[in-house]
Coordinates of C-alpha atoms and ligand atoms in Angstrom, one line a residue:
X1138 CA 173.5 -7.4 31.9
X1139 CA 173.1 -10.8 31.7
X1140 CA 176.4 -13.0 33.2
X1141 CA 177.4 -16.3 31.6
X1142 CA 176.9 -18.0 35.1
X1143 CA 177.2 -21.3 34.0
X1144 CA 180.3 -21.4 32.1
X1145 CA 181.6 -19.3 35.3
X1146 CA 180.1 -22.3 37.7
X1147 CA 182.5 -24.9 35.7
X1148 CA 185.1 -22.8 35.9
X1149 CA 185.3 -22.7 39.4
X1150 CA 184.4 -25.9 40.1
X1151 CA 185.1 -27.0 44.3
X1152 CA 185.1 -23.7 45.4
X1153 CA 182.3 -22.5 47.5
X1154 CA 179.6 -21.3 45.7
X1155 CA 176.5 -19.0 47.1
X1156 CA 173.7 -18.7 45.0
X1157 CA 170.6 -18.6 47.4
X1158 CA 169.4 -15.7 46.5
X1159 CA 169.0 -14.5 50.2
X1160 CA 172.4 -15.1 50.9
X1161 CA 173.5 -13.5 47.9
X1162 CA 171.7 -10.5 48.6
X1163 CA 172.7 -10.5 52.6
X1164 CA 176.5 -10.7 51.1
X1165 CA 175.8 -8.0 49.0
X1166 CA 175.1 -5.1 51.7
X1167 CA 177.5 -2.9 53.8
X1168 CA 175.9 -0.4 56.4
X1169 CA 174.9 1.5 53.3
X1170 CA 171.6 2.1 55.0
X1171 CA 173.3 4.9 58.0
X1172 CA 172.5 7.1 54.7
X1173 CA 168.4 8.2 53.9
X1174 CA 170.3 9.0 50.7
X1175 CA 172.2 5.6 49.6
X1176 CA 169.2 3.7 51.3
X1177 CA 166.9 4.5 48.4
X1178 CA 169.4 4.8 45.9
X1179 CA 171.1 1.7 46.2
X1180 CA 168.2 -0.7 48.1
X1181 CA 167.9 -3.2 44.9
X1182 CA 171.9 -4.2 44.5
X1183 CA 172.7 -7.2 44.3
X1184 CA 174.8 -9.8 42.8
X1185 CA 174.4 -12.7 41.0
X1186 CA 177.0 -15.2 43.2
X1187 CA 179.2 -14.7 46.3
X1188 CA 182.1 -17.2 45.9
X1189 CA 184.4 -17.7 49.0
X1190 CA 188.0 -18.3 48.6
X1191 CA 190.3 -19.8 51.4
X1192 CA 193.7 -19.1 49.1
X1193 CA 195.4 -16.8 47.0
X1194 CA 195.5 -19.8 44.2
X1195 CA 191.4 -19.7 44.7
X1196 CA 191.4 -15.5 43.6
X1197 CA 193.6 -16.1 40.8
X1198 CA 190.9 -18.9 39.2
X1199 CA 188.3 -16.8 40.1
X1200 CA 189.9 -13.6 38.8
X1201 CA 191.3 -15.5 35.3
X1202 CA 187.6 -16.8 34.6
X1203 CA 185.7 -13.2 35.3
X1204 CA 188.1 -11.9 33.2
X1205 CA 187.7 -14.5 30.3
X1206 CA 183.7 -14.1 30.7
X1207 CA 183.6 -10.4 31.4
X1208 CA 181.9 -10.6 34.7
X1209 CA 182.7 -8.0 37.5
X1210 CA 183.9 -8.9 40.9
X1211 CA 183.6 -7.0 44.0
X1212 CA 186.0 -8.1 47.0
X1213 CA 183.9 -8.2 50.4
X1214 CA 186.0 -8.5 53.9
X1215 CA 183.7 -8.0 56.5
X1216 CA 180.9 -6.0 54.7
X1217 CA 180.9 -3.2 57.7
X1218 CA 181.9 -0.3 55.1
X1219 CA 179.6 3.2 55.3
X1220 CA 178.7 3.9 51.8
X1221 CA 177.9 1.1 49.3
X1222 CA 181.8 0.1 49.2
X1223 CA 181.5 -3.6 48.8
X1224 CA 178.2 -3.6 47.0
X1225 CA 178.4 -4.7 43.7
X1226 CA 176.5 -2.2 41.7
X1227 CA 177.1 -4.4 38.1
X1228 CA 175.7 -7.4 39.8
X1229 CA 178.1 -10.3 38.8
X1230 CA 180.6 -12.2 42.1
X1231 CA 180.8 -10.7 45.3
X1232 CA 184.5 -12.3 46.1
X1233 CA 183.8 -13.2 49.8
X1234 CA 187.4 -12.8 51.8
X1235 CA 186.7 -13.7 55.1
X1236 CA 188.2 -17.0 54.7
X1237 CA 191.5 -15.8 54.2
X1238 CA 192.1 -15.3 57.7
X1239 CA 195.2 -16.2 58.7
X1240 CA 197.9 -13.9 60.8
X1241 CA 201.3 -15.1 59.0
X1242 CA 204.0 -13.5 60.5
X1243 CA 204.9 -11.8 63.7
X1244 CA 208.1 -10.3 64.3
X1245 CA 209.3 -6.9 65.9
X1246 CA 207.6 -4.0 65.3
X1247 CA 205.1 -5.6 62.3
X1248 CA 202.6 -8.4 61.1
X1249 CA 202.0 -10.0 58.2
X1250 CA 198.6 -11.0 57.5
X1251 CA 196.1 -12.2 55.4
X1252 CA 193.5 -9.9 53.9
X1253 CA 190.3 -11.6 55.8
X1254 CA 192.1 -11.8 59.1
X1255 CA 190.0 -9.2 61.5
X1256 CA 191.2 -6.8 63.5
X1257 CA 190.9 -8.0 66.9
X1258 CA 191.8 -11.5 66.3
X1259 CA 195.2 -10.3 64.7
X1260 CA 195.9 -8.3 68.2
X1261 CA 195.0 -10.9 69.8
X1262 CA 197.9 -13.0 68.2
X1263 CA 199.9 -10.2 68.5
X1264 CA 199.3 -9.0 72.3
X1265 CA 200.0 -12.9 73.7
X1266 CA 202.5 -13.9 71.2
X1267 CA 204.6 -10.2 70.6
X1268 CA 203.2 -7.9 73.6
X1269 CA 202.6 -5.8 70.5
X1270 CA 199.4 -4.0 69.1
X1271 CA 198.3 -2.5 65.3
X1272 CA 198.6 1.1 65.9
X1273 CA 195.1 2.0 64.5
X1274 CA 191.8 0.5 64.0
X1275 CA 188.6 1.3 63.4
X1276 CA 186.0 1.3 65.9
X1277 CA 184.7 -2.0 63.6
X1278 CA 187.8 -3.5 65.3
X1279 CA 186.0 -6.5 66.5
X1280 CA 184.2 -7.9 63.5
X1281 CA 186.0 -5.5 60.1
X1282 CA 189.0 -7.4 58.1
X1283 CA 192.5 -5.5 57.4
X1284 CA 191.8 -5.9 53.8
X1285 CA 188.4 -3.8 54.0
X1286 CA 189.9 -1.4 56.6
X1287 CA 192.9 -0.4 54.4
X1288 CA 190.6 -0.8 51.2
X1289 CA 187.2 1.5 52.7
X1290 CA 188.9 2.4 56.0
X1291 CA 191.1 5.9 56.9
X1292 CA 191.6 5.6 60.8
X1293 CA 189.7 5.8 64.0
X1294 CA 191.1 4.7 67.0
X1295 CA 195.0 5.4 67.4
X1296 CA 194.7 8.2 65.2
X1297 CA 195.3 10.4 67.9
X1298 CA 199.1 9.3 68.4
X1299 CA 199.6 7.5 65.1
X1300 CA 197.6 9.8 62.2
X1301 CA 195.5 7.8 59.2
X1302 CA 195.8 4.7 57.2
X1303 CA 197.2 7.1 54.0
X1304 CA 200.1 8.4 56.4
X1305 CA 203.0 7.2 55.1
X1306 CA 204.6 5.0 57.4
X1307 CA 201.1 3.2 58.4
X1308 CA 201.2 0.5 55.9
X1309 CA 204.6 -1.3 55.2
X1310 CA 203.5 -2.8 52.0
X1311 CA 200.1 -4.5 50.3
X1312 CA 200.3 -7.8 47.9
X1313 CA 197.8 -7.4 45.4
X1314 CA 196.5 -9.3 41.9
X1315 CA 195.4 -8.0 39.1
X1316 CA 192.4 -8.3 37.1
X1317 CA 194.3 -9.6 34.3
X1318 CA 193.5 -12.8 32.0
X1319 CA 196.3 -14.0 33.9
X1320 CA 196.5 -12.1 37.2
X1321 CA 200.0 -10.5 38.4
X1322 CA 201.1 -10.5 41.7
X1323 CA 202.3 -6.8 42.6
X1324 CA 203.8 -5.7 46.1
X1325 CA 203.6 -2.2 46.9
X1326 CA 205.5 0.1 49.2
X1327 CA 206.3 3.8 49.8
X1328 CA 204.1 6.0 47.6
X1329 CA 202.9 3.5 45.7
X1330 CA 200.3 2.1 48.5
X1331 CA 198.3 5.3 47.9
X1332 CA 197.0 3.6 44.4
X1333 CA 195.3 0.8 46.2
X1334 CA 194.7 2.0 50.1
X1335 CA 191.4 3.8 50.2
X1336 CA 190.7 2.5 46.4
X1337 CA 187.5 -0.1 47.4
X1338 CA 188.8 -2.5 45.5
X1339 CA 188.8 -1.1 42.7
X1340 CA 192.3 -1.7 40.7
X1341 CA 193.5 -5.2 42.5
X1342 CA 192.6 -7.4 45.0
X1343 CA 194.9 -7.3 48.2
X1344 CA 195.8 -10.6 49.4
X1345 CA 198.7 -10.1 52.0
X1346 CA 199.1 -6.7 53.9
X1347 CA 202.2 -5.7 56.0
X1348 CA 201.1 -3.7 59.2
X1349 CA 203.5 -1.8 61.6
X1350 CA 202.8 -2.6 65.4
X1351 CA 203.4 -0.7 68.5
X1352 CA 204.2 -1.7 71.9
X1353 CA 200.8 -3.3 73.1
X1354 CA 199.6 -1.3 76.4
X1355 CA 197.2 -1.6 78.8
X1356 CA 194.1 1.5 78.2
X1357 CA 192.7 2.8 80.8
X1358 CA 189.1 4.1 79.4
X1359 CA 188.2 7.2 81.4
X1360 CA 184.5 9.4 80.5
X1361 CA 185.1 13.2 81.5
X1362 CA 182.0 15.5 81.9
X1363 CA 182.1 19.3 81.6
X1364 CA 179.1 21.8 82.0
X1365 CA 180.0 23.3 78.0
X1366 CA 180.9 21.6 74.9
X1367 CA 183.1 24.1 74.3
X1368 CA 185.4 23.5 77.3
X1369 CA 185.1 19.7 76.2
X1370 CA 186.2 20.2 73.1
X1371 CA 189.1 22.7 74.5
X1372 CA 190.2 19.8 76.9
X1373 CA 190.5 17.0 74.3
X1374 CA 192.4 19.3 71.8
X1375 CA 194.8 19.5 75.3
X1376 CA 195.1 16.2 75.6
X1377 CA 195.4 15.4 72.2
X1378 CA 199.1 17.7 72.4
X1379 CA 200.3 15.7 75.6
X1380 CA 202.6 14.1 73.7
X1381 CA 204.0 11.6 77.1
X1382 CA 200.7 10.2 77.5
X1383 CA 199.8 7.6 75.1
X1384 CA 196.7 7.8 73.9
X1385 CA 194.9 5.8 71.4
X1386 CA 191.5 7.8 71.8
X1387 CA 190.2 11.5 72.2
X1388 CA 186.7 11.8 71.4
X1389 CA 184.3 15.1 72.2
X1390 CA 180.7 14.3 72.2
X1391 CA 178.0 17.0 72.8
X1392 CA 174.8 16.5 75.1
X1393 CA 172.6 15.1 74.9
X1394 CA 173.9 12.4 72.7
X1395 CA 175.7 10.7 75.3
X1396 CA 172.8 10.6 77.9
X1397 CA 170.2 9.1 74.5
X1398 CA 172.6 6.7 73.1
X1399 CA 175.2 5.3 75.2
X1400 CA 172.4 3.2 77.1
X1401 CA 175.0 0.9 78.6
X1402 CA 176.9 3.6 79.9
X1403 CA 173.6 5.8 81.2
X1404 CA 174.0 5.2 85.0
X1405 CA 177.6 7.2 84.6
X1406 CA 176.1 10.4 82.5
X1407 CA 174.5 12.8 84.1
X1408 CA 171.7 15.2 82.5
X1409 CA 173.4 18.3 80.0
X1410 CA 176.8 17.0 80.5
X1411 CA 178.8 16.9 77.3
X1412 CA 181.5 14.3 77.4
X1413 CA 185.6 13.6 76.8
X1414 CA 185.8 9.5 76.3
X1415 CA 189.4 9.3 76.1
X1416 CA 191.9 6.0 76.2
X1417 CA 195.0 6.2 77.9
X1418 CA 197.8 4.2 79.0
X1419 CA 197.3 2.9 82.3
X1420 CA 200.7 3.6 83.1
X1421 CA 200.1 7.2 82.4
X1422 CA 196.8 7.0 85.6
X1423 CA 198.4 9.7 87.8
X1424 CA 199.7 11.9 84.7
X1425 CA 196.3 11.9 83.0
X1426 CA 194.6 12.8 86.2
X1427 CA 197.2 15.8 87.0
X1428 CA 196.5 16.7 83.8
X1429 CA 192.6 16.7 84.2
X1430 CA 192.6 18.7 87.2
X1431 CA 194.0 21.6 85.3
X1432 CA 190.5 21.8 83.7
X1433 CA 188.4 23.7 86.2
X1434 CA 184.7 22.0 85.8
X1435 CA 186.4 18.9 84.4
X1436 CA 184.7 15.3 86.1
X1437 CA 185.7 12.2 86.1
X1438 CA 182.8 10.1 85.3
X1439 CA 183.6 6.9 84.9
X1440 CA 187.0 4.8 84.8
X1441 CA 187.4 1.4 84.0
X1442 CA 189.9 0.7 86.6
X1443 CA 187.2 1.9 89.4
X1444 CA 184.4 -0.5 88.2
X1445 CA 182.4 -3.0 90.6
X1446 CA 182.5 -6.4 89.0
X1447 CA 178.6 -6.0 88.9
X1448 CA 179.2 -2.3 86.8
X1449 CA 181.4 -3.8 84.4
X1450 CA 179.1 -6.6 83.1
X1451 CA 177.6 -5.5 80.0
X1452 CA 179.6 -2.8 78.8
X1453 CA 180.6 -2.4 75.8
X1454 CA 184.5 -1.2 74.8
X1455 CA 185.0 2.7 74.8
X1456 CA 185.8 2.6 71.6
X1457 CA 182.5 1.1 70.5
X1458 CA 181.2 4.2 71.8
X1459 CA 183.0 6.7 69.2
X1460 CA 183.6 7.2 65.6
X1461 CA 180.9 5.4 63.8
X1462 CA 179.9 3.3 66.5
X1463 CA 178.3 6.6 67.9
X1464 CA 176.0 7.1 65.0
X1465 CA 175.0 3.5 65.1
X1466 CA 173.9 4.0 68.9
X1467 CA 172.1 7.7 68.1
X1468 CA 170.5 5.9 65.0
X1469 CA 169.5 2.7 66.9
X1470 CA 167.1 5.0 69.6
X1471 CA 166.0 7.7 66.9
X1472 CA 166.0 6.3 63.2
X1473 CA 165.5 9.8 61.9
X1474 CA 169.7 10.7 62.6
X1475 CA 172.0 10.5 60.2
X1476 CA 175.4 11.9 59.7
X1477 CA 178.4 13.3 58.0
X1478 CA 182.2 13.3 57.8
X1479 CA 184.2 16.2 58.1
X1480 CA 187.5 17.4 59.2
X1481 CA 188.3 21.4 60.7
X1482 CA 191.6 22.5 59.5
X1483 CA 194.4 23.4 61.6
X1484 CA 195.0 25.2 63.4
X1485 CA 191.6 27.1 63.6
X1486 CA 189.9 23.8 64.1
X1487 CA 188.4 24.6 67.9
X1488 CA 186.8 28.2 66.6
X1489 CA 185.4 26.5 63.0
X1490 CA 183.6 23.9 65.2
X1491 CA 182.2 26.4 67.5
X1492 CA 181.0 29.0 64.6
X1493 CA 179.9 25.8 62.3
X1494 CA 177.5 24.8 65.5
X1495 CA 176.5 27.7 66.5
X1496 CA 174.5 28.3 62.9
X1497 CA 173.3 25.0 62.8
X1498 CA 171.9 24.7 66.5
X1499 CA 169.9 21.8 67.3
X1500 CA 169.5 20.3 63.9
X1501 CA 173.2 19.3 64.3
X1502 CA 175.3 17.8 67.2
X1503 CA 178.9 18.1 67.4
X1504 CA 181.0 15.0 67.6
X1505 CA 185.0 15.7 67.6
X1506 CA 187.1 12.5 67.4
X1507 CA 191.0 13.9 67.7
X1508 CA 193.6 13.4 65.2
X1509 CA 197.5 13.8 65.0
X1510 CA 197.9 14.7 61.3
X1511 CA 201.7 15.8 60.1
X1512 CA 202.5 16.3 64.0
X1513 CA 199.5 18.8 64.1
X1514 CA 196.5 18.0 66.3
X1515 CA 193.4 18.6 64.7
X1516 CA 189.8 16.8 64.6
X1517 CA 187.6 15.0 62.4
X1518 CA 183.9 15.2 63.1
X1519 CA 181.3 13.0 62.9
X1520 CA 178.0 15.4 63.5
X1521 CA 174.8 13.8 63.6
X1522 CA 172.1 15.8 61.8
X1523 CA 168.3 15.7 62.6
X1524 CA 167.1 14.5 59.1
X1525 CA 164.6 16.0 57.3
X1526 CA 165.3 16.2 53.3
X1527 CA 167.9 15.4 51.0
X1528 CA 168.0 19.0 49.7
X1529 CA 168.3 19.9 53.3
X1530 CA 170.8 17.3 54.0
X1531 CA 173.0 19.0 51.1
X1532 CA 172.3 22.6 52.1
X1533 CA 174.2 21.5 56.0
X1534 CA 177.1 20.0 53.6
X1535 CA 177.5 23.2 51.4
X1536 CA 177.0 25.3 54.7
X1537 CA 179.8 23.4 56.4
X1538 CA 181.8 24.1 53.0
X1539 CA 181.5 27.5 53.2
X1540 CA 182.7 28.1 56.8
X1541 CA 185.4 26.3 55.9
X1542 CA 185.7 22.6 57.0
X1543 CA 186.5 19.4 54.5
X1544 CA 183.5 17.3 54.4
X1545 CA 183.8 14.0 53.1
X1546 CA 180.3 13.3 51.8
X1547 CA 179.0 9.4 53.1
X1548 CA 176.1 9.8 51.3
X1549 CA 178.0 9.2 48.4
X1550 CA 178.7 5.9 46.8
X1551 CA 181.7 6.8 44.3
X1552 CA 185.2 7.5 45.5
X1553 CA 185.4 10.9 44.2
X1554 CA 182.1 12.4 46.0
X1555 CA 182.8 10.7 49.3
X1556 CA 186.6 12.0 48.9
X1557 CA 188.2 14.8 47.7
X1558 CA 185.7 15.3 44.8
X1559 CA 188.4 15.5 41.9
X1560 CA 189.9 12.5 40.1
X1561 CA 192.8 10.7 42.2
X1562 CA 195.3 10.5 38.9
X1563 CA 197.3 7.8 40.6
X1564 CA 194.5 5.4 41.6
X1565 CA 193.1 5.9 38.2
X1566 CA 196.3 5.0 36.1
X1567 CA 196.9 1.9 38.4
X1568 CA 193.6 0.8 37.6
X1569 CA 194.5 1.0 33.8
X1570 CA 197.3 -1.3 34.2
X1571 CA 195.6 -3.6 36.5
X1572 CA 191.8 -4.3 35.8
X1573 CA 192.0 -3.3 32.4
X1574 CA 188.5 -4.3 31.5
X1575 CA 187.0 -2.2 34.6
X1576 CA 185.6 -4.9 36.2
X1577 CA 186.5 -4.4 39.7
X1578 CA 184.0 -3.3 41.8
X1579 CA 182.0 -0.7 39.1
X1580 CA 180.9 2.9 39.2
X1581 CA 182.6 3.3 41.9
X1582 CA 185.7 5.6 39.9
X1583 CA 183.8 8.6 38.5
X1584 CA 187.1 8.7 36.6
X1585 CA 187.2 5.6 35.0
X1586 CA 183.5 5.7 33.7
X1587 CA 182.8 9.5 33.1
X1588 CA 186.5 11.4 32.8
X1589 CA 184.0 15.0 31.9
X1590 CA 182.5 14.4 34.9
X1591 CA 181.9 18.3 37.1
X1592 CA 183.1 17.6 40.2
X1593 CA 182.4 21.3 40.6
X1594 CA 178.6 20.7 39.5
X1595 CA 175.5 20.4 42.0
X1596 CA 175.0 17.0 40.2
X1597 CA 175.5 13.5 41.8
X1598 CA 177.4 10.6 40.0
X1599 CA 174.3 7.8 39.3
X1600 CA 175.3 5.0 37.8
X1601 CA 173.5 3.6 34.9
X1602 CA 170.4 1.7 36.1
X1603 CA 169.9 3.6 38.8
X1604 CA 167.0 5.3 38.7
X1605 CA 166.9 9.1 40.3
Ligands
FAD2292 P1 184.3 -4.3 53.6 O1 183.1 -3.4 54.0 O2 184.0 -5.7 53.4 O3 185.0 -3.6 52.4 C1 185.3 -2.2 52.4 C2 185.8 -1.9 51.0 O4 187.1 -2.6 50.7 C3 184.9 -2.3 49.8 O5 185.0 -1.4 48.8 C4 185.5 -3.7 49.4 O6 185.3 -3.9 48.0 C5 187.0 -3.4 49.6 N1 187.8 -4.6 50.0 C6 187.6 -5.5 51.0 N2 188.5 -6.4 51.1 C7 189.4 -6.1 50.1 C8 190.6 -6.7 49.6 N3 191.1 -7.8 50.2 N4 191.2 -6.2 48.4 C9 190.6 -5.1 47.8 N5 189.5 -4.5 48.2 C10 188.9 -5.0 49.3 N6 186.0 3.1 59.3 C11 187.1 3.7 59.7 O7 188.1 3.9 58.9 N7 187.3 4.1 61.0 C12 186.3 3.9 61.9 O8 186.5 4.2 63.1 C13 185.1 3.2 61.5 N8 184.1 3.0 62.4 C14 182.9 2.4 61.9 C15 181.9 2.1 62.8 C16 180.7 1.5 62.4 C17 179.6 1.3 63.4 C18 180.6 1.1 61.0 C19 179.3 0.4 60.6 C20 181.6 1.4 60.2 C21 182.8 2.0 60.6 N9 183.9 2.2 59.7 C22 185.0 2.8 60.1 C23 183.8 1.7 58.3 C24 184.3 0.2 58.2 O9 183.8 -0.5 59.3 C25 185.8 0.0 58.3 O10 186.4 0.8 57.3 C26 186.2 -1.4 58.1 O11 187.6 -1.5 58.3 C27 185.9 -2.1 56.8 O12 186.3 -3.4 56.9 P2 185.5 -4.6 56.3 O13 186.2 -5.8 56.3 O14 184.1 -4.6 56.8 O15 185.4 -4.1 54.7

């Protein structure tokens, strides 16, 4: 559709404007491209302008005029979302956040900050000013906004002690506006944040977020090797349930992933070994190590507390070495990987894995992260498949359905399919009353644009334009 850009250009008149159409298409990608699937399917989005806003009084011109004119907006933190989140498949204004960066408030036990304000730099601000930490970030932490993380995001590292972003009790409250003529300012608590968290921007723009923080510590990032993945996989569900040693992650990564990808780290991996990359509290050093040598055939492979000054240069984080950040290192040395998102049920979750793998073989390699969901430890997985076709790529999904586990499909673009695959009644009614016009981020809600839609069906959600 064709925008009225230049009534939309007087209207916002001082702000920063983009409309190089290099930049505009740069500022319109995520890592959409992990997926063979989204990589075709999405490769020609793009909008029509990126405007960047540096205050809340900026979003409400912007909002007011897209709403007078009818053009969409997509919000955009960081742009290091998995499946198309922050790509604007109408076209129209990328609304680049970034600028909103500022940490607000620090007081016991929680933050208040801006929605562009990234991860790392708010700890930072935190750690020297509070001794206190977020509980939970992606691996993304050093370069992902809290806006995008709470918008795209579900967890990653903490979520061993502290659960996911949609556990109550992970969020103290969101400030949003509306995609109104004359946007509202809403602040949400309680069950209300599950309307917007994990929404992509669909029904409101978040503009302050209220974070819980924990005591900060000092983690100690530790690599065990074992001889089968099984026994790796049986350690970190272990020390996953030590509740007195803080943790913040419990990763299980089969060979030989580990020896091909985590090139930094090489020297430290021997041949076949599958690996345990854990964080712990340093405090907690003699505790975690009793508890390793309970595991006959568990090794210590590395420790950051035992590095030379000449084996630490270089290294990445640990964490930057798990969740996603390990399909980005397996995709980086063999572009024919990709992935998927799942999570194994408890409290069967060890056995599913192992039967899931064991019909799959090669084609698939198991990667556990470790999760503390309703006080039950349980993991997620992040397998990486050898890929061949999309028909086979959906054949591993339905098989991985079939034994059982929850897969939550990232070579999906819409909500729905990478989700739960059934309308969320709640986000969908909140974006009724607040982007009335459905011009927040679109086809993105299956709901919104196709209510018939078979969730059921073997058919994918396109949206219009696309062409297969
Ligand atoms: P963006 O990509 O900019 O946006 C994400 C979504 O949020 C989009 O739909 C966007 O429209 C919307 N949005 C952004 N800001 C706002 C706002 N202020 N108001 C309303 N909507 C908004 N994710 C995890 O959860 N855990 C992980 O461990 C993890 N690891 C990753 C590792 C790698 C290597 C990569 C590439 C991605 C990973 N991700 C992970 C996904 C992603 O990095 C995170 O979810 C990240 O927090 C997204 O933040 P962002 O600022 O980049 O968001």
């Amino acid at each position: 559709p064709a925008y009225d850009l230049a009534t939309l250009r007087a209207r916002l008149d001082g702000l920063r404007m983009e409309d190089n159409p290099a930049l505009i298409r740069q500022k319109s990608r995520d890592f959409y491209w992990y997926s063979p699937v989204l990589k075709r399917q999405l490769a020609e989005v793009t909008a029509d302008l990126v405007v960047s806003v540096a205050s809340e009084a900026d979003i409400v011109r912007v909002l007011a005029a897209c709403v007078e004119l009818r053009i969409p907006v997509t919000p955009r933190g960081a742009g290091t979302g998995n499946y198309g989140q922050a790509m604007p498949l109408a076209g129209g204004v990328v609304l680049d956040l970034s600028g909103m960066d500022e940490v607000l408030e620090i007081a016991p036990g929680r933050v208040r900050a801006e929605p562009g304000a990234v991860l790392a730099e708010i700890d930072a601000q935190t750690r020297s000013r509070s001794g206190q930490e977020l509980r939970l970030h992606p691996s993304t932490y050093r370069s992902a906004s809290i806006g995008g993380f709470i918008a795209g995001g579900s967890g990653g590292v903490g979520s061993i002690t502290w659960g996911g972003l949609r556990d109550l009790g992970n969020i103290i409250s969101l400030t949003l506006l509306t995609m109104e003529a004359e946007p509202r300012r809403l602040r949400l608590t309680g069950d209300d944040l599950a309307r917007v968290a994990h929404a992509y921007g669909t029904n409101g723009v978040i503009v302050e977020v209220e974070m819980p923080l924990a005591p900060a510590c000092d983690w100690l990032e530790v690599i065990i090797g074992f001889e089968s993945f099984a026994a790796a996989a049986a350690y970190g569900n272990a020390l996953g349930e030590q509740d007195a040693i803080l943790k913040k992650l419990v990763s299980v990564i089969a060979a030989p992933v580990p020896q091909a990808a985590f090139l930094r780290h090489r020297s430290f991996l021997p041949d076949g070994r599958h690996v345990a990359l854990v964080m712990v509290d340093a405090l907690a050093r003699e505790a975690f190590e009793a508890f390793t040598r309970r595991f006959a055939g568990a090794e210590i492979l590395f420790r950051s507390d035992r590095l030379a000054p000449e084996e630490a240069k270089g290294l990445p984080p640990l964490y930057e070495l798990s969740w996603n950040h390990t399909t980005l290192r397996a995709l980086r040395v063999d572009p024919a990987i990709t992935y998927l998102q799942t999570l194994y049920p408890f409290p069967d979750q060890l056995a599913l894995v192992s039967r899931i793998h064991e019909a799959l073989g090669d084609e698939v390699a198991a990667h556990l992260e470790f999760v503390r969901f309703d006080g039950k430890v349980t993991c997620f997985g992040l397998p990486l498949v050898r890929f061949t076709t999309e028909e086979r790529l959906a054949e591993i999904v339905a098989l991985h359905e079939a034994m059982g586990a929850v897969v939550f499909d990232p070579h999906r673009y819409t909500l729905e399919e990478g989700g739960m695959k059934q309308t969320d009644p709640d986000q969908l009614a909140f974006k009724r009353e607040a982007d009335p016009h459905g011009l927040l981020n679109p086809h993105k809600m299956i709901a919104w644009e196709d209510p018939a839609f078979d969730f059921s069906g073997a058919r994918t959600y396109l949206f219009p334009g696309i062409g297969a």
